[in-house]
Amino acid sequence: MKIGVLALQGAISEHLDMLEACGAEGIRVRRPEDFNGLEGLIIPGGESTTMGRLIENLSLGEPIRSLQEGGVPFMGTCAGLVLLGREAAGCPEQRLLGYMDTVVVRNGFGRQCESFEASLDLPFLGRAPFPGVFIRAPYIARAGKGVEILGSVEGRDIAARQGRVLTVAFHPELTEDLRLHRYFLQMAKNLP
Amino acid sequence: MILEEALIVVEKGTLRVKKGMAQMQKGGVIMDVTTPEQARIAEAAGAVAVMALERVPADIRAAGGVARMADPDIILKIMEAVTIPVMAKARIGHFVEAQILQALGVDYIDESEVLTPADELFHIQKDKFTVPFVCGARDLGEALRRVGEGAAMLRTKGEPGTGNVVEAVRHMRRMMGQVRQVAAMSADELMAEAKNINAPYELLKEVKERGILPVVNFAAGGIATPADAALMMQLGADGVFVGSGIFKSKDPEPRARAIVEATFNYDNPEVLARVSRGLGEAMPGLEISSLKEADRMQVRGW
């Protein structure tokens, strides 16, 4: 499977390594022509402010939109969860793609000193706990009816799916656990 | 509530979240700022973080005397002004300045040769802290000594505040060349190499096995133009610090934007040509050989 990783800034090579380990073909996507033939797109962790501006400055909004309209599934991790949301609470300047009906809180757990690791209970990935790495992480404060919340930590929602869009507030790409990437690949495979 | 806490073990300040924070900055530009206004300009230009300072390196150089951690007021005002991460500098070995910066809540500490060292023998024991540290290095041995102390991110030292990229190039080439050499060594040559370059053996072994540095490595020290930033990226930097280069230039706003675009499009000469146009005068530069030995910041620390 050909899966793109939006290669603006942040943990790009880490996601490509995960895809390779899953037996998928990961591709760096940063020019409009790179979007051809993708079967999925990952929006990695990084600085959401910077990534939002780069999408605009590099005119990538249009190719991303046509990918989404073409039914290609998206996965967003950390900054990706922010960018895929509908609204960033308290940050009206934040550029968003808005493919998931969520209100997100950027840096929702605090600054870097509050960044943490926690074992997560994510039933959609199986029984074993998932290693959650949260770095200046966001969370989902409100979600529309179409959004299924898939996990939470400290009473805050940190994983969700709405149709073809999957988002998590943590960084699976900084661990060795391939289950979330496998789930996303499966999700892409099973689409009608 | 008690039940929930018992079920979920939350661990802060792990090596993974410290190193991971730097990984999230890859491909980005970190800019030195001295006021909330400059911080907002940097954020709007697409910086991935700002370094909150009382004076940029060029002004520290000009002022002379002892350069210390910035006034906490300045740092806090900059933290309030932007939502991107805020870094701040502590003097080499000054672990109390680092404790203060951590208490202020900065996102990253730069144990920096730009400030006057507080300890000529010992660097800060960085793995004791919750906040991550970035440190400068001129070669692989120095880089791995800092990682051994707990640095979660590296940068070249270059020669700060000169607007002259030659030293950053020297340090990046040396580090990358050494990584390639070590990767090609046989296992039985490794201990001798650890001795030769004064590097912790276990970390050197990790470099050999993975063929890369154990943490993210940015370029710093003398970067003044979009072309400088792209040069460092092509030499293998994971991202770029720009100190005096932006706010000591004639027109900081377009230059900040251009350096961000150049760092992203570092391998695309057409884009580099476009973003390099019409930026006005860069910061005034200094010839390295004109510096007295005592004015060379890169020799601070070991």
Short mmCIF file of C-alpha atoms in Angstrom, two decimals:
data_model
loop_
_atom_site.label_atom_id
_atom_site.label_comp_id
_atom_site.label_asym_id
_atom_site.label_seq_id
_atom_site.Cartn_x
_atom_site.Cartn_y
_atom_site.Cartn_z
CA MET A 1 0.00 0.00 0.00
CA LYS A 2 1.15 3.49 -0.79
CA ILE A 3 0.79 5.74 2.25
CA GLY A 4 1.91 9.36 2.26
CA VAL A 5 3.44 11.15 5.23
CA LEU A 6 2.89 14.89 5.02
CA ALA A 7 6.53 15.98 5.09
CA LEU A 8 6.45 19.56 6.28
CA GLN A 9 8.24 19.38 9.58
CA GLY A 10 8.42 17.13 12.63
CA ALA A 11 8.48 13.34 13.09
CA ILE A 12 8.42 12.34 9.42
CA SER A 13 11.13 9.68 9.21
CA GLU A 14 9.74 8.00 12.35
CA HIS A 15 6.37 7.44 10.63
CA LEU A 16 8.08 6.21 7.45
CA ASP A 17 10.00 3.64 9.55
CA MET A 18 6.74 2.46 11.14
CA LEU A 19 5.10 2.06 7.73
CA GLU A 20 8.07 0.11 6.43
CA ALA A 21 7.94 -2.16 9.48
CA CYS A 22 4.26 -2.78 8.67
CA GLY A 23 5.15 -3.76 5.12
CA ALA A 24 3.59 -0.66 3.54
CA GLU A 25 5.25 1.80 1.20
CA GLY A 26 5.70 5.15 2.93
CA ILE A 27 6.19 8.25 0.82
CA ARG A 28 7.29 11.75 1.78
CA VAL A 29 4.64 14.13 0.50
CA ARG A 30 5.55 17.78 0.18
CA ARG A 31 4.79 18.90 -3.37
CA PRO A 32 1.38 18.85 -5.08
CA GLU A 33 2.55 16.12 -7.52
CA ASP A 34 3.47 13.81 -4.59
CA PHE A 35 -0.23 13.31 -3.79
CA ASN A 36 -0.95 11.12 -6.83
CA GLY A 37 -1.98 7.53 -6.13
CA LEU A 38 -1.91 7.70 -2.33
CA GLU A 39 -4.07 5.20 -0.44
CA GLY A 40 -3.73 7.01 2.87
CA LEU A 41 -2.15 10.13 4.36
CA ILE A 42 -0.50 10.53 7.77
CA ILE A 43 -0.17 13.99 9.27
CA PRO A 44 2.69 13.62 11.75
CA GLY A 45 3.57 15.36 14.98
CA GLY A 46 5.39 18.66 14.82
CA GLU A 47 4.46 22.25 15.57
CA SER A 48 0.83 22.68 14.50
CA THR A 49 1.22 26.47 14.09
CA THR A 50 4.20 26.01 11.78
CA MET A 51 2.63 23.16 9.84
CA GLY A 52 -0.61 25.07 9.36
CA ARG A 53 1.28 28.02 7.94
CA LEU A 54 3.41 25.83 5.68
CA ILE A 55 0.32 24.14 4.21
CA GLU A 56 -0.92 27.58 3.26
CA ASN A 57 2.41 29.04 2.06
CA LEU A 58 3.18 25.99 -0.07
CA SER A 59 -0.35 25.81 -1.53
CA LEU A 60 -0.88 22.28 -0.26
CA GLY A 61 -4.44 22.93 0.95
CA GLU A 62 -5.90 22.13 -2.47
CA PRO A 63 -4.17 18.75 -3.07
CA ILE A 64 -4.95 17.71 0.53
CA ARG A 65 -8.62 18.62 0.02
CA SER A 66 -8.92 16.67 -3.23
CA LEU A 67 -7.36 13.68 -1.50
CA GLN A 68 -9.96 13.92 1.25
CA GLU A 69 -12.78 14.39 -1.24
CA GLY A 70 -11.51 11.34 -3.11
CA GLY A 71 -12.17 9.23 -0.01
CA VAL A 72 -8.56 8.63 0.99
CA PRO A 73 -8.23 7.98 4.76
CA PHE A 74 -6.24 10.28 7.03
CA MET A 75 -4.41 9.65 10.27
CA GLY A 76 -3.20 12.53 12.43
CA THR A 77 -0.87 12.20 15.41
CA CYS A 78 -0.49 15.04 17.94
CA ALA A 79 -0.20 18.14 15.71
CA GLY A 80 -2.09 16.07 13.13
CA LEU A 81 -5.01 15.74 15.56
CA VAL A 82 -5.05 19.53 15.86
CA LEU A 83 -4.84 20.16 12.10
CA LEU A 84 -7.59 17.68 11.29
CA GLY A 85 -9.94 19.24 13.86
CA ARG A 86 -12.68 21.76 13.19
CA GLU A 87 -11.71 24.32 15.83
CA ALA A 88 -8.67 25.01 18.05
CA ALA A 89 -9.99 26.45 21.31
CA GLY A 90 -8.50 29.87 22.07
CA CYS A 91 -6.34 29.88 18.92
CA PRO A 92 -8.37 31.56 16.18
CA GLU A 93 -5.21 32.09 14.06
CA GLN A 94 -4.47 28.35 13.92
CA ARG A 95 -4.98 27.11 10.33
CA LEU A 96 -6.99 23.89 10.28
CA LEU A 97 -8.11 21.31 7.75
CA GLY A 98 -11.33 20.62 9.66
CA TYR A 99 -12.07 17.05 8.49
CA MET A 100 -13.08 15.89 11.95
CA ASP A 101 -15.93 17.48 13.88
CA THR A 102 -13.89 18.25 16.99
CA VAL A 103 -12.86 21.18 19.15
CA VAL A 104 -9.28 20.59 20.23
CA VAL A 105 -7.16 22.19 22.94
CA ARG A 106 -3.56 22.75 21.86
CA ASN A 107 -0.89 22.04 24.51
CA GLY A 108 -3.83 20.78 26.52
CA PHE A 109 -1.76 19.02 29.17
CA GLY A 110 0.63 21.95 29.64
CA ARG A 111 4.13 22.88 28.58
CA GLN A 112 7.06 20.52 27.97
CA CYS A 113 7.71 19.84 31.69
CA GLU A 114 4.22 18.29 31.81
CA SER A 115 4.92 16.00 28.83
CA PHE A 116 4.50 12.39 29.91
CA GLU A 117 4.33 8.72 29.12
CA ALA A 118 1.37 6.58 30.18
CA SER A 119 0.08 3.11 29.43
CA LEU A 120 -3.16 3.51 27.56
CA ASP A 121 -6.20 1.32 27.50
CA LEU A 122 -7.26 1.41 23.84
CA PRO A 123 -9.74 -1.45 23.30
CA PHE A 124 -9.80 -0.87 19.52
CA LEU A 125 -6.14 -1.93 19.39
CA GLY A 126 -6.55 -5.00 21.60
CA ARG A 127 -6.11 -5.84 25.25
CA ALA A 128 -2.46 -5.05 25.86
CA PRO A 129 -1.83 -1.46 27.01
CA PHE A 130 -0.51 0.92 24.36
CA PRO A 131 2.59 3.01 25.19
CA GLY A 132 1.29 6.58 25.07
CA VAL A 133 3.93 9.29 24.53
CA PHE A 134 2.42 12.74 25.06
CA ILE A 135 4.55 15.76 24.12
CA ARG A 136 2.93 19.15 24.65
CA ALA A 137 -0.05 17.13 23.55
CA PRO A 138 -3.51 18.34 22.59
CA TYR A 139 -6.81 16.73 23.59
CA ILE A 140 -10.32 16.68 22.19
CA ALA A 141 -12.58 18.92 24.28
CA ARG A 142 -15.78 18.45 22.27
CA ALA A 143 -16.76 16.11 19.48
CA GLY A 144 -19.74 16.03 17.15
CA LYS A 145 -22.19 13.13 16.89
CA GLY A 146 -20.34 11.48 14.05
CA VAL A 147 -17.12 11.18 16.03
CA GLU A 148 -16.34 8.00 17.91
CA ILE A 149 -14.04 8.57 20.91
CA LEU A 150 -11.57 5.69 21.08
CA GLY A 151 -9.57 6.47 24.19
CA SER A 152 -8.86 8.86 27.02
CA VAL A 153 -6.26 9.61 29.66
CA GLU A 154 -6.75 11.58 32.88
CA GLY A 155 -10.35 12.15 31.84
CA ARG A 156 -9.42 13.72 28.51
CA ASP A 157 -10.20 12.30 25.08
CA ILE A 158 -7.06 11.51 23.12
CA ALA A 159 -8.08 9.17 20.31
CA ALA A 160 -11.00 9.37 17.89
CA ARG A 161 -12.34 8.22 14.54
CA GLN A 162 -14.85 9.81 12.24
CA GLY A 163 -15.37 7.74 9.10
CA ARG A 164 -12.09 7.87 7.22
CA VAL A 165 -10.29 10.11 9.67
CA LEU A 166 -8.35 8.71 12.63
CA THR A 167 -6.61 10.95 15.17
CA VAL A 168 -4.56 10.42 18.32
CA ALA A 169 -2.96 13.01 20.63
CA PHE A 170 0.10 10.87 21.32
CA HIS A 171 3.10 9.64 19.32
CA PRO A 172 2.96 5.98 18.29
CA GLU A 173 5.87 6.74 15.93
CA LEU A 174 8.19 7.24 18.93
CA THR A 175 7.52 3.69 20.14
CA GLU A 176 7.99 0.20 18.71
CA ASP A 177 4.28 -0.59 18.89
CA LEU A 178 2.94 -0.99 15.34
CA ARG A 179 -0.71 -1.61 16.25
CA LEU A 180 -2.04 1.85 15.48
CA HIS A 181 -0.32 1.96 12.07
CA ARG A 182 -1.61 -1.55 11.33
CA TYR A 183 -5.11 -0.45 12.32
CA PHE A 184 -4.86 2.52 9.95
CA LEU A 185 -3.63 0.33 7.08
CA GLN A 186 -6.48 -2.10 7.74
CA MET A 187 -8.91 0.80 7.78
CA ALA A 188 -7.59 1.96 4.39
CA LYS A 189 -7.80 -1.56 2.98
CA ASN A 190 -11.38 -2.16 4.07
CA LEU A 191 -12.78 1.02 2.56
CA PRO A 192 -15.47 0.48 -0.03
CA MET B 1 -10.19 9.77 41.25
CA ILE B 2 -7.78 7.76 43.42
CA LEU B 3 -8.79 4.62 41.56
CA GLU B 4 -8.05 6.21 38.20
CA GLU B 5 -4.61 7.37 39.28
CA ALA B 6 -3.83 3.89 40.51
CA LEU B 7 -4.70 2.43 37.12
CA ILE B 8 -2.74 4.81 34.91
CA VAL B 9 0.91 5.40 35.67
CA VAL B 10 1.95 8.76 34.35
CA GLU B 11 5.65 9.43 34.05
CA LYS B 12 6.96 12.91 33.28
CA GLY B 13 10.37 13.99 32.02
CA THR B 14 11.34 10.61 30.54
CA LEU B 15 14.19 10.49 28.06
CA ARG B 16 11.64 9.60 25.37
CA VAL B 17 9.53 12.73 25.87
CA LYS B 18 12.67 14.88 26.07
CA LYS B 19 14.21 13.48 22.89
CA GLY B 20 10.77 13.35 21.28
CA MET B 21 10.24 17.05 21.87
CA ALA B 22 13.35 17.72 19.73
CA GLN B 23 12.13 15.26 17.10
CA MET B 24 8.96 17.36 16.75
CA GLN B 25 11.15 20.35 15.88
CA LYS B 26 12.92 18.65 12.96
CA GLY B 27 12.95 20.54 9.70
CA GLY B 28 12.22 23.76 11.53
CA VAL B 29 13.85 27.04 12.46
CA ILE B 30 14.37 28.18 16.06
CA MET B 31 14.84 31.93 16.34
CA ASP B 32 16.51 34.09 19.00
CA VAL B 33 14.16 36.80 20.28
CA THR B 34 14.49 39.45 22.97
CA THR B 35 10.96 40.91 23.13
CA PRO B 36 7.36 39.63 22.90
CA GLU B 37 7.00 41.55 19.59
CA GLN B 38 9.96 39.72 18.09
CA ALA B 39 8.56 36.41 19.39
CA ARG B 40 5.27 37.08 17.61
CA ILE B 41 7.11 37.96 14.38
CA ALA B 42 9.05 34.70 14.66
CA GLU B 43 5.89 32.68 15.29
CA ALA B 44 4.08 34.33 12.39
CA ALA B 45 7.05 33.62 10.13
CA GLY B 46 6.75 29.90 10.91
CA ALA B 47 9.44 29.35 13.58
CA VAL B 48 9.01 26.03 15.43
CA ALA B 49 10.29 27.60 18.66
CA VAL B 50 11.90 30.76 19.98
CA MET B 51 14.93 31.25 22.20
CA ALA B 52 14.14 33.93 24.80
CA LEU B 53 17.16 36.13 25.45
CA GLU B 54 18.08 39.45 27.00
CA ARG B 55 20.47 40.13 24.12
CA VAL B 56 21.23 38.32 20.88
CA PRO B 57 24.77 36.88 20.58
CA ALA B 58 26.05 39.74 18.39
CA ASP B 59 25.09 42.22 21.12
CA ILE B 60 26.52 40.00 23.86
CA ARG B 61 29.76 39.96 21.89
CA ALA B 62 29.71 43.74 21.51
CA ALA B 63 28.82 44.39 25.15
CA GLY B 64 31.55 42.18 26.64
CA GLY B 65 31.56 41.50 30.38
CA VAL B 66 29.74 38.57 31.95
CA ALA B 67 26.68 37.28 30.09
CA ARG B 68 24.13 35.50 32.31
CA MET B 69 20.71 33.87 32.10
CA ALA B 70 18.07 36.35 30.93
CA ASP B 71 15.84 38.22 33.38
CA PRO B 72 12.90 35.88 34.19
CA ASP B 73 10.52 38.76 33.38
CA ILE B 74 11.67 38.79 29.76
CA ILE B 75 11.31 35.02 29.48
CA LEU B 76 7.82 34.99 31.04
CA LYS B 77 6.59 37.80 28.78
CA ILE B 78 7.81 35.90 25.73
CA MET B 79 6.14 32.71 27.01
CA GLU B 80 2.88 34.62 27.28
CA ALA B 81 3.22 36.09 23.80
CA VAL B 82 3.41 32.86 21.76
CA THR B 83 2.03 29.32 21.74
CA ILE B 84 5.11 27.69 20.15
CA PRO B 85 7.76 26.31 22.54
CA VAL B 86 10.03 28.77 24.31
CA MET B 87 13.67 27.91 25.04
CA ALA B 88 16.10 29.82 27.24
CA LYS B 89 19.83 29.75 27.89
CA ALA B 90 21.69 28.84 31.06
CA ARG B 91 25.44 29.28 31.53
CA ILE B 92 27.59 26.18 31.09
CA GLY B 93 27.68 24.42 34.46
CA HIS B 94 25.24 26.81 36.12
CA PHE B 95 22.72 24.25 37.32
CA VAL B 96 20.91 26.79 39.49
CA GLU B 97 20.13 28.97 36.47
CA ALA B 98 18.79 25.76 34.92
CA GLN B 99 16.69 25.04 38.04
CA ILE B 100 15.25 28.55 37.78
CA LEU B 101 14.47 28.15 34.08
CA GLN B 102 12.74 24.84 34.78
CA ALA B 103 10.72 26.47 37.56
CA LEU B 104 9.68 29.21 35.12
CA GLY B 105 8.33 26.49 32.85
CA VAL B 106 10.48 26.98 29.76
CA ASP B 107 10.16 24.14 27.25
CA TYR B 108 13.87 23.58 26.61
CA ILE B 109 17.14 24.80 28.13
CA ASP B 110 20.19 25.60 26.04
CA GLU B 111 23.33 25.10 28.12
CA SER B 112 25.11 27.65 26.03
CA GLU B 113 28.61 28.87 25.30
CA VAL B 114 27.06 32.18 24.23
CA LEU B 115 26.83 33.00 27.93
CA THR B 116 29.90 33.21 30.15
CA PRO B 117 30.61 29.74 31.60
CA ALA B 118 29.98 29.33 35.32
CA ASP B 119 32.05 26.16 35.59
CA GLU B 120 35.11 25.35 33.54
CA LEU B 121 35.30 21.72 34.62
CA PHE B 122 31.75 20.42 34.79
CA HIS B 123 28.71 20.77 32.60
CA ILE B 124 25.22 20.51 34.10
CA GLN B 125 24.05 17.01 35.01
CA LYS B 126 21.12 17.25 32.66
CA ASP B 127 19.45 13.88 33.22
CA LYS B 128 18.40 15.11 36.69
CA PHE B 129 15.99 17.60 35.14
CA THR B 130 12.43 17.22 33.86
CA VAL B 131 13.01 19.89 31.23
CA PRO B 132 15.08 18.77 28.23
CA PHE B 133 18.44 20.33 27.30
CA VAL B 134 20.16 21.20 24.05
CA CYS B 135 23.95 21.55 23.99
CA GLY B 136 26.51 22.72 21.47
CA ALA B 137 29.28 20.51 20.12
CA ARG B 138 32.16 20.76 17.65
CA ASP B 139 32.75 17.06 17.07
CA LEU B 140 31.33 13.63 17.80
CA GLY B 141 33.20 13.18 21.07
CA GLU B 142 31.89 16.43 22.51
CA ALA B 143 28.39 15.63 21.21
CA LEU B 144 28.35 12.22 22.92
CA ARG B 145 29.77 13.60 26.17
CA ARG B 146 26.82 16.00 26.32
CA VAL B 147 24.35 13.21 25.51
CA GLY B 148 26.03 11.17 28.24
CA GLU B 149 25.18 13.97 30.70
CA GLY B 150 21.57 13.86 29.52
CA ALA B 151 21.31 16.33 26.61
CA ALA B 152 18.24 15.41 24.53
CA MET B 153 19.22 17.54 21.54
CA LEU B 154 22.46 18.75 19.98
CA ARG B 155 23.52 21.67 17.86
CA THR B 156 26.78 22.75 16.30
CA LYS B 157 28.53 25.49 18.22
CA GLY B 158 29.62 27.44 15.17
CA GLU B 159 30.81 30.89 16.13
CA PRO B 160 27.77 32.72 17.54
CA GLY B 161 27.03 36.34 16.75
CA THR B 162 29.40 36.56 13.80
CA GLY B 163 27.03 36.08 10.87
CA ASN B 164 29.81 33.85 9.54
CA VAL B 165 28.75 30.28 8.81
CA VAL B 166 32.26 28.83 8.40
CA GLU B 167 32.55 27.39 11.91
CA ALA B 168 29.08 25.82 11.87
CA VAL B 169 30.04 24.17 8.57
CA ARG B 170 33.29 22.92 10.07
CA HIS B 171 31.49 21.43 13.08
CA MET B 172 28.68 19.84 11.07
CA ARG B 173 31.06 18.31 8.53
CA ARG B 174 33.28 16.96 11.29
CA MET B 175 30.38 15.43 13.23
CA MET B 176 28.74 13.87 10.18
CA GLY B 177 32.07 12.60 8.86
CA GLN B 178 32.84 10.99 12.21
CA VAL B 179 29.41 9.33 12.33
CA ARG B 180 30.08 7.82 8.89
CA GLN B 181 33.55 6.63 9.98
CA VAL B 182 32.25 5.04 13.17
CA ALA B 183 29.41 3.34 11.30
CA ALA B 184 32.00 1.75 8.99
CA MET B 185 34.30 0.57 11.81
CA SER B 186 34.58 -3.00 12.93
CA ALA B 187 33.41 -3.77 16.46
CA ASP B 188 36.95 -4.34 17.73
CA GLU B 189 38.02 -0.83 16.71
CA LEU B 190 35.33 0.86 18.75
CA MET B 191 36.94 1.03 22.19
CA ALA B 192 40.08 2.60 20.75
CA GLU B 193 37.93 5.16 18.94
CA ALA B 194 36.04 5.91 22.17
CA LYS B 195 39.41 6.60 23.77
CA ASN B 196 40.63 8.70 20.84
CA ILE B 197 37.64 11.03 20.75
CA ASN B 198 36.83 10.86 24.49
CA ALA B 199 33.33 9.58 23.87
CA PRO B 200 31.28 7.32 26.17
CA TYR B 201 31.68 3.80 24.76
CA GLU B 202 28.03 2.75 25.00
CA LEU B 203 26.86 5.82 23.09
CA LEU B 204 29.53 5.33 20.45
CA LYS B 205 28.32 1.75 20.06
CA GLU B 206 24.82 3.04 19.51
CA VAL B 207 26.09 5.43 16.80
CA LYS B 208 27.84 2.53 15.11
CA GLU B 209 24.78 0.29 15.22
CA ARG B 210 22.27 2.89 14.03
CA GLY B 211 24.55 4.96 11.78
CA ILE B 212 23.08 8.19 13.15
CA LEU B 213 23.50 10.43 16.19
CA PRO B 214 21.45 9.34 19.21
CA VAL B 215 19.52 12.64 19.33
CA VAL B 216 18.37 15.35 16.92
CA ASN B 217 21.19 17.66 15.77
CA PHE B 218 20.53 21.23 14.62
CA ALA B 219 22.91 23.73 13.06
CA ALA B 220 23.75 26.90 14.98
CA GLY B 221 26.31 29.68 15.19
CA GLY B 222 26.67 32.14 12.34
CA ILE B 223 23.65 31.44 10.14
CA ALA B 224 22.51 34.70 8.56
CA THR B 225 20.88 34.00 5.19
CA PRO B 226 18.40 31.55 3.61
CA ALA B 227 21.37 30.10 1.70
CA ASP B 228 23.25 29.50 4.97
CA ALA B 229 20.24 27.65 6.40
CA ALA B 230 19.89 25.47 3.29
CA LEU B 231 23.64 24.78 3.28
CA MET B 232 23.47 23.44 6.82
CA MET B 233 20.43 21.31 5.96
CA GLN B 234 22.21 19.85 2.93
CA LEU B 235 25.17 19.02 5.18
CA GLY B 236 22.85 16.93 7.33
CA ALA B 237 21.39 19.26 9.99
CA ASP B 238 17.96 18.28 11.32
CA GLY B 239 16.99 21.96 11.59
CA VAL B 240 18.45 25.39 12.18
CA PHE B 241 18.93 27.88 15.01
CA VAL B 242 19.18 31.48 13.87
CA GLY B 243 20.54 33.78 16.54
CA SER B 244 21.49 37.29 15.59
CA GLY B 245 20.87 36.65 11.88
CA ILE B 246 17.24 37.71 11.88
CA PHE B 247 16.79 40.55 14.32
CA LYS B 248 20.17 42.15 13.58
CA SER B 249 19.31 42.36 9.87
CA LYS B 250 17.75 45.43 8.23
CA ASP B 251 14.32 43.90 7.69
CA PRO B 252 13.70 40.96 10.07
CA GLU B 253 10.17 39.93 9.05
CA PRO B 254 10.75 38.88 5.42
CA ARG B 255 14.14 37.42 6.36
CA ALA B 256 12.55 35.25 9.05
CA ARG B 257 9.97 33.97 6.56
CA ALA B 258 12.62 33.39 3.90
CA ILE B 259 14.84 31.37 6.26
CA VAL B 260 11.86 29.17 7.22
CA GLU B 261 11.04 28.55 3.56
CA ALA B 262 14.69 27.91 2.71
CA THR B 263 15.03 25.38 5.55
CA PHE B 264 11.99 23.53 4.25
CA ASN B 265 13.03 23.73 0.58
CA TYR B 266 16.73 23.28 1.27
CA ASP B 267 17.21 20.99 -1.72
CA ASN B 268 15.30 23.13 -4.22
CA PRO B 269 17.57 25.83 -5.74
CA GLU B 270 14.68 27.49 -7.65
CA VAL B 271 12.81 28.15 -4.42
CA LEU B 272 16.03 29.22 -2.69
CA ALA B 273 16.68 31.71 -5.50
CA ARG B 274 13.16 33.12 -5.13
CA VAL B 275 13.19 33.47 -1.34
CA SER B 276 16.68 34.99 -1.32
CA ARG B 277 15.59 37.99 -3.40
CA GLY B 278 15.01 41.46 -2.02
CA LEU B 279 15.71 40.75 1.63
CA GLY B 280 17.77 43.88 2.21
CA GLU B 281 21.01 43.87 4.08
CA ALA B 282 21.97 40.82 6.16
CA MET B 283 23.54 41.33 9.58
CA PRO B 284 27.10 42.64 9.45
CA GLY B 285 29.54 39.73 9.51
CA LEU B 286 32.79 39.09 11.35
CA GLU B 287 35.87 37.38 9.95
CA ILE B 288 36.74 34.55 12.39
CA SER B 289 40.50 35.21 12.19
CA SER B 290 39.85 38.77 13.40
CA LEU B 291 38.56 37.40 16.72
CA LYS B 292 40.92 37.23 19.66
CA GLU B 293 41.17 33.74 21.21
CA ALA B 294 39.33 35.00 24.31
CA ASP B 295 36.42 36.16 22.11
CA ARG B 296 35.87 32.76 20.53
CA MET B 297 32.73 31.42 22.19
CA GLN B 298 33.06 27.94 20.70
CA VAL B 299 36.05 27.07 22.88
CA ARG B 300 33.92 27.48 26.00
CA GLY B 301 32.96 24.09 27.43
CA TRP B 302 34.61 20.82 26.48
#
